[in-house]
Short mmCIF file of C-alpha atoms in Angstrom, two decimals:
data_model
loop_
_atom_site.label_atom_id
_atom_site.label_comp_id
_atom_site.label_asym_id
_atom_site.label_seq_id
_atom_site.Cartn_x
_atom_site.Cartn_y
_atom_site.Cartn_z
CA MET A 47 80.43 4.78 81.88
CA ALA A 48 77.61 2.09 81.24
CA ILE A 49 77.43 -1.06 82.70
CA ALA A 50 74.59 -3.46 81.22
CA GLY A 51 73.11 -6.26 82.55
CA CYS A 52 70.13 -8.59 82.11
CA ASN A 53 68.60 -7.22 84.83
CA GLU A 54 70.77 -4.54 86.59
CA ALA A 55 72.86 -1.80 85.78
CA GLU A 56 75.42 0.32 87.78
CA TYR A 57 77.22 3.73 86.98
CA GLN A 58 80.52 3.47 88.38
CA ARG A 59 83.79 5.70 88.46
CA PRO A 60 85.85 4.98 86.05
CA SER A 61 89.18 3.12 86.96
CA GLY A 62 91.99 5.08 88.37
CA ASP A 63 89.70 7.73 89.74
CA SER A 64 90.30 8.03 93.44
CA ALA A 65 87.85 8.59 96.14
CA GLY A 66 89.23 12.46 96.27
CA ASP A 67 88.13 12.90 92.73
CA ARG A 68 84.97 15.17 92.45
CA SER A 69 83.63 11.99 90.08
CA PRO A 70 79.91 11.44 91.15
CA GLN A 71 79.31 8.52 93.45
CA PRO A 72 77.59 5.31 91.85
CA ALA A 73 73.87 4.98 91.03
CA ALA A 74 72.09 1.60 90.39
CA ILE A 75 69.15 0.71 88.66
CA ALA A 76 67.57 -3.22 88.58
CA ILE A 77 64.37 -4.57 87.06
CA ALA A 78 61.81 -6.02 89.65
CA LYS A 79 60.47 -9.40 89.35
CA TRP A 80 56.87 -8.15 89.48
CA PHE A 81 55.33 -4.87 88.49
CA ASP A 82 55.24 -2.17 91.23
CA ASN A 83 58.03 -4.38 93.23
CA HIS A 84 55.23 -6.46 94.65
CA ALA A 85 56.50 -9.78 96.47
CA GLY A 86 54.29 -11.84 94.34
CA ALA A 87 51.74 -12.16 91.70
CA ILE A 88 48.04 -13.40 91.37
CA SER A 89 45.39 -13.58 88.43
CA ILE A 90 41.80 -13.92 89.54
CA THR A 91 40.44 -16.03 86.43
CA TYR A 92 36.70 -16.43 86.12
CA ASP A 93 35.68 -19.02 83.73
CA ASP A 94 32.54 -17.26 82.88
CA TRP A 95 30.78 -14.24 81.15
CA PRO A 96 31.06 -10.51 82.83
CA ASP A 97 27.96 -9.16 81.79
CA ALA A 98 26.13 -11.87 84.02
CA ASN A 99 27.85 -11.03 87.21
CA HIS A 100 27.75 -7.52 87.81
CA PRO A 101 27.82 -7.95 91.79
CA VAL A 102 31.09 -9.84 91.20
CA ASP A 103 32.57 -7.15 89.15
CA ASP A 104 31.42 -4.29 91.55
CA PHE A 105 33.00 -6.04 94.61
CA VAL A 106 36.16 -6.95 93.10
CA LEU A 107 36.57 -3.24 91.84
CA ASP A 108 35.51 -1.85 95.19
CA MET A 109 38.56 -3.93 96.68
CA GLY A 110 40.78 -1.88 94.39
CA LEU A 111 41.53 -5.30 92.55
CA VAL A 112 40.69 -6.61 88.78
CA LEU A 113 39.34 -9.85 87.36
CA ASP A 114 40.09 -12.14 84.14
CA PHE A 115 37.30 -13.33 82.14
CA GLU A 116 37.06 -16.02 79.78
CA MET A 117 36.48 -15.40 76.05
CA VAL A 118 34.58 -17.94 74.20
CA THR A 119 34.38 -16.18 70.66
CA GLN A 120 31.87 -18.13 69.02
CA GLY A 121 29.37 -15.99 71.11
CA TYR A 122 30.47 -12.88 69.41
CA SER A 123 30.26 -14.27 65.79
CA ASP A 124 27.68 -15.26 63.21
CA GLN A 125 29.88 -16.93 60.92
CA VAL A 126 28.97 -20.54 61.90
CA PRO A 127 25.88 -21.84 63.54
CA ASP A 128 24.98 -23.25 66.65
CA TRP A 129 26.43 -26.76 67.17
CA VAL A 130 26.00 -29.82 69.18
CA GLU A 131 29.20 -31.32 71.22
CA HIS A 132 28.74 -35.09 70.22
CA ASP A 133 29.95 -35.01 66.55
CA LEU A 134 33.29 -33.78 67.34
CA THR A 135 34.89 -34.94 64.11
CA GLU A 136 32.77 -32.63 62.17
CA LEU A 137 32.31 -29.92 64.75
CA ILE A 138 35.19 -27.70 63.38
CA PRO A 139 35.39 -26.43 59.77
CA HIS A 140 38.88 -26.29 58.57
CA ALA A 141 40.41 -23.05 56.96
CA VAL A 142 37.46 -20.57 58.13
CA PRO A 143 37.67 -17.38 56.37
CA GLY A 144 37.63 -14.00 58.22
CA VAL A 145 35.90 -13.15 61.07
CA VAL A 146 32.42 -11.35 61.08
CA LEU A 147 31.31 -10.11 64.36
CA SER A 148 27.47 -10.50 64.96
CA LYS A 149 25.51 -7.36 65.05
CA PHE A 150 23.52 -8.49 67.89
CA GLU A 151 26.46 -8.51 70.14
CA ASP A 152 27.47 -4.49 70.24
CA GLN A 153 25.87 -4.32 73.68
CA LEU A 154 27.66 -6.92 75.05
CA ILE A 155 31.11 -5.93 73.54
CA GLU A 156 30.75 -2.19 74.78
CA SER A 157 30.39 -3.69 78.09
CA ASN A 158 33.56 -5.91 77.89
CA LEU A 159 35.46 -2.79 76.66
CA ALA A 160 34.06 -0.92 79.49
CA LEU A 161 35.64 -3.47 81.86
CA THR A 162 39.17 -3.14 80.15
CA ALA A 163 39.26 0.58 81.18
CA HIS A 164 39.09 -0.64 84.77
CA GLY A 165 42.07 -3.08 84.15
CA PHE A 166 39.99 -6.05 83.97
CA GLY A 167 41.51 -8.65 81.44
CA PHE A 168 39.90 -11.36 78.89
CA TYR A 169 41.71 -14.66 78.22
CA GLY A 170 41.11 -16.86 75.14
CA HIS A 171 38.81 -19.95 76.02
CA GLY A 172 38.66 -21.37 72.45
CA HIS A 173 36.11 -20.30 69.78
CA TRP A 174 34.05 -23.09 70.47
CA HIS A 175 33.82 -24.40 74.26
CA VAL A 176 35.13 -28.06 73.62
CA ASN A 177 37.77 -30.26 74.89
CA HIS A 178 40.47 -29.27 72.29
CA ASP A 179 42.41 -32.80 73.44
CA VAL A 180 39.78 -35.01 71.09
CA LEU A 181 40.30 -32.91 68.00
CA THR A 182 42.90 -33.16 65.17
CA TYR A 183 45.69 -30.73 65.50
CA ALA A 184 43.90 -28.75 62.57
CA GLN A 185 40.34 -28.68 64.30
CA ALA A 186 42.37 -27.39 67.75
CA TYR A 187 44.19 -24.70 65.61
CA ASP A 188 41.01 -23.30 63.81
CA SER A 189 39.36 -23.03 67.09
CA PHE A 190 42.46 -21.03 68.55
CA ARG A 191 43.17 -19.05 65.68
CA LEU A 192 39.70 -18.26 65.40
CA CYS A 193 39.64 -17.09 68.93
CA PHE A 194 42.88 -15.34 68.64
CA GLU A 195 41.04 -13.36 65.70
CA VAL A 196 37.93 -12.28 67.24
CA MET A 197 39.62 -11.20 70.14
CA ARG A 198 42.01 -8.97 68.12
CA THR A 199 38.91 -7.68 66.02
CA LEU A 200 37.09 -6.62 69.32
CA GLY A 201 40.25 -4.67 70.23
CA LEU A 202 41.20 -7.04 73.11
CA LYS A 203 44.60 -8.84 73.51
CA PRO A 204 45.01 -12.30 72.49
CA VAL A 205 47.69 -13.17 74.58
CA ALA A 206 46.94 -15.44 77.55
CA TYR A 207 44.58 -18.65 77.20
CA ALA A 208 42.95 -21.14 79.00
CA TYR A 209 41.73 -24.72 77.82
CA PRO A 210 37.96 -25.39 78.39
CA ARG A 211 37.70 -28.59 80.62
CA GLY A 212 41.47 -28.04 81.03
CA ALA A 213 41.90 -29.95 78.10
CA GLY A 214 45.40 -28.79 77.00
CA ARG A 215 47.12 -32.23 78.02
CA LYS A 216 48.25 -33.22 74.64
CA GLU A 217 51.47 -31.73 73.37
CA GLU A 218 49.84 -31.41 69.85
CA THR A 219 47.23 -29.26 71.50
CA ARG A 220 49.72 -27.11 73.11
CA ARG A 221 51.75 -26.86 69.88
CA ALA A 222 48.39 -25.75 68.14
CA LEU A 223 47.79 -22.93 70.86
CA ALA A 224 51.07 -21.52 70.32
CA ASP A 225 51.02 -22.05 66.28
CA ALA A 226 47.90 -20.05 66.69
CA GLY A 227 49.50 -17.20 68.27
CA PHE A 228 48.75 -17.20 72.04
CA LEU A 229 51.55 -16.79 74.47
CA SER A 230 50.33 -19.18 77.16
CA GLY A 231 47.87 -21.76 78.36
CA ARG A 232 46.25 -22.45 81.64
CA LEU A 233 45.03 -25.89 82.85
CA ALA A 234 42.21 -26.24 84.91
CA GLU A 235 44.16 -27.53 87.88
CA PRO A 236 47.93 -28.49 88.98
CA ALA A 237 47.82 -31.63 86.86
CA GLY A 238 50.69 -32.87 88.89
CA GLN A 239 53.00 -29.52 88.94
CA SER A 240 53.48 -27.13 91.68
CA PRO A 241 50.80 -24.62 91.50
CA TYR A 242 53.95 -21.79 92.12
CA ILE A 243 54.73 -20.06 88.26
CA VAL A 244 58.41 -19.01 88.40
CA PRO A 245 59.08 -19.15 92.03
CA ASP A 246 62.32 -18.14 93.82
CA ALA A 247 64.83 -17.55 91.43
CA ALA A 248 63.07 -18.80 88.37
CA THR A 249 62.59 -16.54 85.42
CA THR A 250 60.38 -18.67 83.07
CA PRO A 251 57.65 -21.34 83.70
CA GLU A 252 58.74 -24.96 83.10
CA ASP A 253 56.05 -24.74 80.09
CA TRP A 254 54.05 -21.50 78.91
CA PHE A 255 51.45 -23.66 77.40
CA LEU A 256 50.89 -25.96 80.38
CA LEU A 257 50.48 -23.15 83.34
CA PRO A 258 48.72 -24.73 86.56
CA ALA A 259 45.81 -23.38 88.10
CA LEU A 260 43.92 -23.52 91.56
CA THR A 261 40.50 -25.03 91.41
CA MET A 262 37.98 -23.00 93.25
CA GLU A 263 34.88 -25.29 94.00
CA SER A 264 32.75 -25.45 96.71
CA TYR A 265 32.82 -28.93 98.50
CA ASP A 266 29.01 -29.50 98.46
CA PHE A 267 28.90 -29.65 94.40
CA GLN A 268 30.98 -32.88 94.04
CA GLN A 269 33.00 -33.29 97.24
CA CYS A 270 36.30 -32.44 95.57
CA ASP A 271 39.02 -32.83 97.98
CA GLY A 272 41.56 -31.41 95.54
CA CYS A 273 39.85 -28.44 95.06
CA ILE A 274 40.16 -25.29 97.32
CA ASN A 275 36.78 -25.48 98.98
CA ASN A 276 37.13 -22.20 100.83
CA THR A 277 39.15 -18.93 101.88
CA GLU A 278 40.89 -21.21 104.72
CA GLU A 279 41.99 -23.93 102.16
CA LEU A 280 43.38 -20.81 99.96
CA LEU A 281 45.19 -19.05 102.66
CA PRO A 282 48.37 -21.39 102.57
CA PHE A 283 48.62 -21.00 98.82
CA LEU A 284 48.40 -17.39 99.18
CA ASP A 285 51.18 -17.09 101.91
CA ALA A 286 53.28 -19.62 100.12
CA ALA A 287 53.07 -17.92 96.91
CA ILE A 288 54.54 -14.46 98.93
CA GLU A 289 57.21 -16.56 100.25
CA LYS A 290 58.14 -18.27 96.79
CA THR A 291 57.81 -14.85 95.34
CA ALA A 292 55.55 -16.58 92.84
CA TRP A 293 52.48 -16.45 90.58
CA ILE A 294 49.54 -18.27 90.91
CA ILE A 295 45.92 -18.67 89.20
CA PRO A 296 43.01 -19.52 91.05
CA MET A 297 40.11 -20.55 88.45
CA TYR A 298 36.16 -19.87 89.75
CA HIS A 299 33.05 -20.74 88.18
CA ASN A 300 29.64 -19.80 88.86
CA ILE A 301 30.54 -17.66 91.90
CA GLY A 302 27.28 -17.42 94.34
CA ARG A 303 25.13 -20.04 92.38
CA THR A 304 24.42 -23.13 93.04
CA THR A 305 23.81 -24.41 89.61
CA GLY A 306 25.96 -25.03 86.90
CA TRP A 307 29.59 -26.32 86.91
CA GLY A 308 31.78 -25.75 89.86
CA PRO A 309 29.79 -23.33 91.73
CA TYR A 310 31.53 -21.52 94.81
CA GLY A 311 30.22 -19.69 97.46
CA TRP A 312 29.48 -15.87 97.25
CA GLU A 313 30.60 -15.20 101.27
CA ASP A 314 33.83 -17.42 100.51
CA PHE A 315 34.65 -15.26 97.27
CA GLN A 316 34.52 -12.07 99.21
CA GLU A 317 36.67 -13.54 101.90
CA ASP A 318 39.07 -14.89 99.00
CA VAL A 319 39.40 -11.08 97.57
CA ARG A 320 39.50 -9.66 101.09
CA ALA A 321 42.78 -11.84 101.83
CA ILE A 322 44.28 -11.48 98.44
CA ALA A 323 44.04 -7.65 99.02
CA ALA A 324 45.68 -7.51 102.28
CA ARG A 325 49.00 -9.25 100.88
CA ASP A 326 51.42 -8.01 98.98
CA PHE A 327 50.20 -9.20 95.62
CA TRP A 328 50.33 -7.88 92.06
CA VAL A 329 46.94 -8.42 91.11
CA ALA A 330 46.52 -8.51 87.36
CA PRO A 331 45.28 -10.29 84.32
CA MET A 332 46.98 -13.36 83.01
CA ASN A 333 47.95 -11.35 79.77
CA ASP A 334 49.79 -8.68 81.89
CA VAL A 335 51.69 -11.01 83.82
CA VAL A 336 52.63 -13.20 80.73
CA LEU A 337 54.02 -10.24 78.96
CA TYR A 338 55.81 -8.90 82.01
CA ILE A 339 57.61 -12.43 82.49
CA ARG A 340 58.41 -12.46 78.81
CA GLU A 341 59.73 -9.15 78.56
CA ARG A 342 62.01 -9.36 81.88
CA GLU A 343 63.54 -12.71 80.74
CA LYS A 344 64.92 -10.74 77.83
CA ALA A 345 65.63 -7.34 79.33
CA VAL A 346 68.86 -5.60 79.35
CA VAL A 347 69.13 -2.17 81.10
CA GLU A 348 72.02 0.19 80.24
CA MET A 349 72.63 3.26 82.49
CA GLU A 350 75.22 5.93 81.51
CA ALA A 351 75.82 9.14 83.42
CA THR A 352 77.37 12.65 82.27
CA GLU A 353 79.10 14.57 84.59
CA ARG A 354 79.42 18.60 84.95
CA ASP A 355 81.26 19.97 87.79
CA GLY A 356 81.89 16.92 89.64
CA THR A 357 77.88 16.35 89.79
CA THR A 358 75.58 13.98 88.06
CA GLU A 359 74.14 16.05 85.60
CA GLN A 360 71.73 13.50 83.98
CA ILE A 361 71.47 9.95 83.40
CA HIS A 362 70.61 8.03 79.96
CA LEU A 363 69.04 4.78 80.47
CA ASN A 364 68.01 2.35 77.69
CA LEU A 365 65.45 -0.46 78.58
CA SER A 366 65.68 -3.48 75.75
CA ASP A 367 63.81 -6.75 75.50
CA GLY A 368 64.31 -7.10 71.66
CA LEU A 369 60.45 -7.94 71.53
CA ASP A 370 57.75 -6.57 69.23
CA ASN A 371 57.00 -3.41 70.84
CA GLU A 372 53.27 -3.07 69.68
CA ARG A 373 52.55 -6.57 71.36
CA PHE A 374 54.88 -6.64 74.15
CA ASP A 375 53.53 -3.07 75.75
CA GLN A 376 53.61 -4.05 79.81
CA PRO A 377 55.98 -1.63 81.52
CA LEU A 378 58.88 -3.09 83.79
CA THR A 379 59.24 -1.85 87.25
CA LEU A 380 62.77 -0.50 87.85
CA ILE A 381 64.45 -0.18 91.20
CA PHE A 382 66.45 2.78 91.10
CA THR A 383 69.34 3.94 93.66
CA PRO A 384 70.33 7.67 92.80
CA PRO A 385 73.68 9.11 92.90
CA PRO A 386 73.95 10.60 96.36
CA ASP A 387 74.29 14.19 94.71
CA TRP A 388 70.62 13.99 93.60
CA ALA A 389 69.29 13.13 97.28
CA GLY A 390 66.19 14.93 98.00
CA LEU A 391 65.73 16.32 94.48
CA PRO A 392 62.83 15.55 92.42
CA VAL A 393 63.93 13.37 88.95
CA HIS A 394 62.22 14.24 85.82
CA VAL A 395 62.23 11.25 83.49
CA THR A 396 61.39 11.78 79.71
CA GLN A 397 61.83 10.15 76.37
CA GLY A 398 62.61 11.86 73.01
CA GLY A 399 61.60 15.06 74.92
CA ARG A 400 58.64 13.71 76.07
CA HIS A 401 57.22 13.86 79.70
CA ILE A 402 57.38 10.37 81.16
CA ASP A 403 57.20 10.55 84.87
CA TRP A 404 58.67 12.35 88.02
CA ILE A 405 60.32 10.23 90.80
CA PHE A 406 61.42 11.31 94.14
CA PRO A 407 64.39 9.35 95.85
CA GLN A 408 65.35 9.93 99.26
CA ALA A 409 69.31 9.64 100.10
CA GLY A 410 70.95 6.43 100.11
CA GLU A 411 67.49 4.80 99.42
CA ALA A 412 65.95 2.84 96.20
CA THR A 413 62.70 4.17 94.69
CA THR A 414 60.84 2.36 91.89
CA PHE A 415 59.27 3.52 88.50
CA SER A 416 58.05 1.89 85.64
CA LEU A 417 59.00 1.94 82.02
CA LEU A 418 58.27 0.58 78.68
CA PRO A 419 61.47 -2.01 77.41
CA ASP A 420 61.18 -0.37 74.03
CA GLU A 421 64.38 0.32 73.06
CA ARG A 422 64.25 3.96 72.94
CA PRO A 423 66.44 6.00 75.21
CA TYR A 424 65.10 7.70 78.62
CA ILE A 425 66.72 10.82 80.21
CA LEU A 426 66.52 10.83 83.90
CA LYS A 427 67.60 14.72 85.01
CA PRO A 428 67.39 16.24 88.52
CA LYS A 429 65.25 19.22 88.82
CA THR A 430 67.71 21.70 90.69
CA GLY A 431 67.18 25.21 92.36
CA LEU A 432 64.37 24.37 94.58
#
């Protein structure tokens, strides 16, 4: 017997069986709100280029965490000349054909891709770093779409986006971003919203293209009382995000510098990262979190057990979200309570005869493991005879 639900499933004894029958007791499974069943999620976004910030990269890596970097894609392309920002009406050509990468950017591209191997992420930040709210729909769309295409050509995921200068206030701008293929848009501040994304029982943001950010900026720069100036001011947001099981997105600029826009102290950043690492956060790029939320919202899990001699022989599990598997490739974490007759036995997870994972459930206790929601059945089978 199989019971299916949006986020959970349970194998149950067929009706009519009595407690004295040899049918196995139920197993249960549910989809965790966050990957690895963490209490909350956080994306440490850095609106800057990674190649200029190796001390920042190295420190975050040493702490076992990841950063998320902007991708302003004009710097990777030779197809348009440099521009000045004062003539916005003629700034962005319409319907620019194919992407041509700069032959001078190979080393930088290699460096960026190496960071992705450590789990670092990249989000779109426009082909041109301009206020897209002052552009026409067609101009904004072209900048967004060029950004999307260059990122894809570089082998990166064009999923999440952050508006330069937080300029995603116009509905038309947000519509252009969605039409260009991105799945979310981050502002530069809460913009009157709660900074906590999908808190408590919420399963999807109020507006995917109006995601709030926490502005991280040293007070000395422009005496910004609405910004988070140091770790002491960040701590209440970290703790509230955990309490609300929410996602938050701190946004940094110019870490450890005194020049440029929105500098933030190096020591303060180090303390921020230590505070994040000390809490039960899933620290992930925006791309991964966006995909997880979107997949989980659509996911259906089905579970069916087969029996032999009054024991559970194996469990067939299907995890489906109905989304494009090539793009929506973020594993979902499952909370699995095994049948009691599997207590103390390692469980082999396979798909199509291919090894996926081993899990080691304890009697009466739930365990977690992560699978792709790809509509193809998984088999869970205990290893007996130990």
